[in-house]
Amino acid sequence: MAQVNNKYAYYATFPADVLLAAKEILKSMPAFYNNIYFSTKYANALWNGESDDVFANVTILTEEEKIGKLRSIIKSNFLYLSDWDSLKNTNGEEYGFSFIAGHVKYILLTFREIPEGYVIRSYDVDHGDCYETTISVDKKYFLDVSMRENGDIVRICDFNLEYINNNNSKKFRAQKKAEPEMIIYKREGYATTNMYLIMILALTCLLVVWVAYCFIKFMVLG
């Protein structure tokens, strides 16, 4: 795969080895990595270290109450993209955010437990849509934390973006948060007026001097 230098560039599609390399960047931020779960679709690649699947992004999830902490970590590691944050586009309603690490686009969702299952909140940065999805699952299997033979911890959440549909989700189009409008005060007109006043004053002074000169010359020469 071609080398990519721009830190804000990301692969449209990528194989498992790129996924695993990008995961190492997340592992370098333990306070972040230890509080996220990878979507089920990446389980095979994460467990076996290889897969024939090709991915377009990486979906990760966290508990709703932890999203603020994770956002701060992404900001402090210079991976934050404000335009990809639901908070900027929903007037403060939290639907997660996306970021780029290792030239892979990560989509961070939130979940909270309810009696019948879980509520997942997500933000589609490509289309500007917010989703609140309610799923009914066996809570014993929704989250899985396991250790590979090499000691690597694998956290999996039994949810994929493909589970979102019209029957289980509320959807609305996010509107960008209103920002103060900047008005530019232009002084060109005043500057031009002042220039004209100075020119008129200078001409008036010259006229007065010339009249005085003529008057004195007339009085002297008679």
Short mmCIF file of C-alpha atoms in Angstrom, two decimals:
data_model
loop_
_atom_site.label_atom_id
_atom_site.label_comp_id
_atom_site.label_asym_id
_atom_site.label_seq_id
_atom_site.Cartn_x
_atom_site.Cartn_y
_atom_site.Cartn_z
CA MET A 1 0.00 0.00 0.00
CA ALA A 2 1.28 3.46 -0.90
CA GLN A 3 2.91 5.57 1.80
CA VAL A 4 0.71 8.38 3.10
CA ASN A 5 2.36 11.44 4.64
CA ASN A 6 -0.53 13.79 5.44
CA LYS A 7 -1.68 12.99 9.01
CA TYR A 8 -5.26 13.97 8.12
CA ALA A 9 -5.42 11.64 5.11
CA TYR A 10 -7.09 8.26 5.58
CA TYR A 11 -7.59 5.12 3.52
CA ALA A 12 -10.92 4.68 1.73
CA THR A 13 -10.45 0.93 2.22
CA PHE A 14 -7.73 -1.05 3.96
CA PRO A 15 -6.83 -4.64 4.89
CA ALA A 16 -6.34 -6.18 8.33
CA ASP A 17 -2.63 -5.35 8.62
CA VAL A 18 -3.41 -1.62 8.39
CA LEU A 19 -6.11 -2.06 11.05
CA LEU A 20 -3.63 -3.76 13.38
CA ALA A 21 -0.97 -1.10 12.80
CA ALA A 22 -3.45 1.69 13.53
CA LYS A 23 -4.55 -0.13 16.69
CA GLU A 24 -1.02 0.23 18.06
CA ILE A 25 -1.44 4.01 18.03
CA LEU A 26 -4.49 3.63 20.25
CA LYS A 27 -2.55 1.29 22.54
CA SER A 28 0.03 4.06 22.98
CA MET A 29 -2.78 5.95 24.78
CA PRO A 30 -3.66 3.40 27.52
CA ALA A 31 -6.26 5.62 29.19
CA PHE A 32 -8.07 5.71 25.85
CA TYR A 33 -7.46 2.15 24.67
CA ASN A 34 -8.52 0.56 27.95
CA ASN A 35 -11.93 2.25 27.77
CA ILE A 36 -13.03 1.34 24.26
CA TYR A 37 -14.57 -1.73 22.65
CA PHE A 38 -14.08 -2.70 19.02
CA SER A 39 -17.13 -3.54 16.95
CA THR A 40 -17.73 -7.27 16.40
CA LYS A 41 -16.79 -7.10 12.71
CA TYR A 42 -13.09 -6.66 13.63
CA ALA A 43 -12.98 -9.58 16.08
CA ASN A 44 -11.41 -12.07 13.70
CA ALA A 45 -8.62 -9.68 12.67
CA LEU A 46 -7.93 -8.65 16.27
CA TRP A 47 -7.89 -12.21 17.55
CA ASN A 48 -6.01 -13.96 14.76
CA GLY A 49 -3.82 -11.09 13.62
CA GLU A 50 -4.98 -11.60 10.06
CA SER A 51 -8.14 -11.55 7.99
CA ASP A 52 -9.22 -11.49 4.37
CA ASP A 53 -11.74 -8.75 5.11
CA VAL A 54 -11.35 -5.22 3.75
CA PHE A 55 -12.54 -2.34 5.92
CA ALA A 56 -13.59 1.25 5.26
CA ASN A 57 -13.36 2.52 8.85
CA VAL A 58 -13.14 1.24 12.42
CA THR A 59 -16.14 1.45 14.73
CA ILE A 60 -15.34 1.64 18.44
CA LEU A 61 -17.67 2.14 21.39
CA THR A 62 -17.47 3.41 24.95
CA GLU A 63 -19.78 3.96 27.91
CA GLU A 64 -21.73 7.20 27.61
CA GLU A 65 -20.20 8.66 30.77
CA LYS A 66 -16.64 8.17 29.48
CA ILE A 67 -16.90 9.99 26.16
CA GLY A 68 -15.79 13.36 27.56
CA LYS A 69 -12.60 11.85 29.01
CA LEU A 70 -11.80 10.11 25.72
CA ARG A 71 -12.37 13.31 23.76
CA SER A 72 -9.86 15.10 25.99
CA ILE A 73 -7.27 12.36 25.38
CA ILE A 74 -7.71 12.61 21.60
CA LYS A 75 -7.31 16.39 21.82
CA SER A 76 -4.16 16.15 23.92
CA ASN A 77 -2.65 13.76 21.35
CA PHE A 78 -3.42 16.13 18.46
CA LEU A 79 -5.79 13.70 16.73
CA TYR A 80 -8.92 15.77 17.24
CA LEU A 81 -10.94 17.10 14.30
CA SER A 82 -13.56 19.60 15.46
CA ASP A 83 -15.62 19.25 12.27
CA TRP A 84 -16.02 15.53 13.03
CA ASP A 85 -17.39 16.09 16.53
CA SER A 86 -21.13 15.79 17.12
CA LEU A 87 -20.95 18.47 19.84
CA LYS A 88 -20.10 21.08 17.23
CA ASN A 89 -23.08 20.15 15.11
CA THR A 90 -25.81 19.29 17.62
CA ASN A 91 -25.78 22.25 20.03
CA GLY A 92 -24.28 20.14 22.79
CA GLU A 93 -26.11 16.83 22.27
CA GLU A 94 -23.57 14.01 22.58
CA TYR A 95 -23.45 11.49 19.73
CA GLY A 96 -19.73 10.75 19.73
CA PHE A 97 -17.09 11.82 17.24
CA SER A 98 -14.65 10.54 14.63
CA PHE A 99 -10.89 10.97 14.27
CA ILE A 100 -7.95 9.70 12.23
CA ALA A 101 -5.12 7.58 13.62
CA GLY A 102 -2.63 5.67 11.51
CA HIS A 103 -4.47 6.90 8.40
CA VAL A 104 -7.55 4.99 9.54
CA LYS A 105 -10.88 6.67 10.23
CA TYR A 106 -12.25 5.78 13.66
CA ILE A 107 -15.92 6.29 14.53
CA LEU A 108 -16.46 6.48 18.29
CA LEU A 109 -20.00 5.66 19.47
CA THR A 110 -21.49 5.73 22.95
CA PHE A 111 -23.72 3.21 24.68
CA ARG A 112 -25.78 3.15 27.86
CA GLU A 113 -27.62 0.28 29.48
CA ILE A 114 -31.42 0.23 29.73
CA PRO A 115 -33.70 -2.53 31.09
CA GLU A 116 -34.35 -4.09 27.68
CA GLY A 117 -30.83 -3.76 26.33
CA TYR A 118 -28.72 -0.79 25.26
CA VAL A 119 -29.05 2.60 23.60
CA ILE A 120 -26.32 3.38 21.07
CA ARG A 121 -25.67 6.93 19.92
CA SER A 122 -23.68 7.63 16.76
CA TYR A 123 -22.81 10.50 14.45
CA ASP A 124 -22.36 10.03 10.70
CA VAL A 125 -19.86 12.75 9.78
CA ASP A 126 -20.16 12.02 6.06
CA HIS A 127 -23.88 12.81 5.90
CA GLY A 128 -24.40 14.88 9.06
CA ASP A 129 -26.91 12.42 10.56
CA CYS A 130 -27.31 11.52 14.23
CA TYR A 131 -28.69 8.16 15.32
CA GLU A 132 -30.09 6.86 18.60
CA THR A 133 -30.43 3.11 18.27
CA THR A 134 -32.12 0.81 20.79
CA ILE A 135 -31.07 -2.83 20.69
CA SER A 136 -32.37 -5.79 22.66
CA VAL A 137 -29.56 -8.23 23.38
CA ASP A 138 -28.43 -10.75 25.93
CA LYS A 139 -26.38 -8.48 28.18
CA LYS A 140 -24.05 -11.36 29.12
CA TYR A 141 -22.66 -11.31 25.59
CA PHE A 142 -22.85 -7.63 24.65
CA LEU A 143 -19.36 -6.88 25.96
CA ASP A 144 -16.45 -9.29 25.86
CA VAL A 145 -12.99 -8.76 27.32
CA SER A 146 -10.44 -11.47 26.57
CA MET A 147 -6.69 -11.93 26.54
CA ARG A 148 -4.69 -13.36 23.65
CA GLU A 149 -1.75 -15.70 24.20
CA ASN A 150 0.67 -12.80 23.74
CA GLY A 151 -1.00 -10.90 26.57
CA ASP A 152 -2.86 -8.48 24.32
CA ILE A 153 -6.27 -7.50 25.71
CA VAL A 154 -9.09 -7.61 23.15
CA ARG A 155 -12.33 -5.77 23.98
CA ILE A 156 -15.27 -6.49 21.71
CA CYS A 157 -18.79 -5.04 21.65
CA ASP A 158 -21.59 -6.95 19.94
CA PHE A 159 -22.69 -4.06 17.74
CA ASN A 160 -22.05 -3.03 14.14
CA LEU A 161 -23.12 0.10 12.28
CA GLU A 162 -25.03 -2.19 9.95
CA TYR A 163 -27.46 -2.94 12.81
CA ILE A 164 -28.88 0.59 12.54
CA ASN A 165 -32.21 0.63 10.70
CA ASN A 166 -35.46 2.55 10.53
CA ASN A 167 -37.16 0.23 13.02
CA ASN A 168 -34.70 0.54 15.89
CA SER A 169 -33.30 4.05 15.42
CA LYS A 170 -34.26 7.67 15.75
CA LYS A 171 -32.51 9.75 13.13
CA PHE A 172 -32.16 13.46 12.64
CA ARG A 173 -29.99 15.74 10.56
CA ALA A 174 -27.50 17.63 12.69
CA GLN A 175 -27.47 21.38 12.31
CA LYS A 176 -24.19 23.16 12.78
CA LYS A 177 -24.01 25.02 16.06
CA ALA A 178 -24.66 28.71 15.65
CA GLU A 179 -21.45 30.72 15.90
CA PRO A 180 -21.06 34.46 16.48
CA GLU A 181 -21.19 36.39 13.24
CA MET A 182 -18.23 38.67 12.67
CA ILE A 183 -18.95 42.11 11.21
CA ILE A 184 -16.00 43.87 9.56
CA TYR A 185 -15.96 47.62 10.17
CA LYS A 186 -14.65 49.24 7.03
CA ARG A 187 -12.93 52.62 7.33
CA GLU A 188 -12.14 53.24 3.67
CA GLY A 189 -14.97 55.77 3.22
CA TYR A 190 -13.91 57.77 6.24
CA ALA A 191 -10.27 57.73 5.19
CA THR A 192 -11.19 59.05 1.75
CA THR A 193 -13.36 61.80 3.25
CA ASN A 194 -10.55 62.83 5.57
CA MET A 195 -8.13 62.96 2.64
CA TYR A 196 -10.46 65.28 0.74
CA LEU A 197 -10.84 67.56 3.78
CA ILE A 198 -7.08 67.82 4.16
CA MET A 199 -6.67 68.66 0.46
CA ILE A 200 -9.39 71.38 0.66
CA LEU A 201 -7.79 72.84 3.79
CA ALA A 202 -4.38 72.91 2.09
CA LEU A 203 -5.79 74.63 -1.01
CA THR A 204 -7.61 77.13 1.19
CA CYS A 205 -4.38 77.97 3.00
CA LEU A 206 -2.57 78.46 -0.30
CA LEU A 207 -5.38 80.70 -1.53
CA VAL A 208 -5.20 82.82 1.64
CA VAL A 209 -1.43 83.15 1.31
CA TRP A 210 -1.74 84.16 -2.37
CA VAL A 211 -4.44 86.76 -1.58
CA ALA A 212 -2.34 88.18 1.27
CA TYR A 213 0.68 88.36 -1.03
CA CYS A 214 -1.28 90.19 -3.68
CA PHE A 215 -2.73 92.62 -1.13
CA ILE A 216 0.70 93.44 0.33
CA LYS A 217 2.19 93.87 -3.15
CA PHE A 218 -0.64 96.24 -4.11
CA MET A 219 -0.20 98.31 -0.92
CA VAL A 220 3.58 98.58 -1.38
CA LEU A 221 3.63 99.35 -5.07
CA GLY A 222 0.48 101.48 -4.90
#
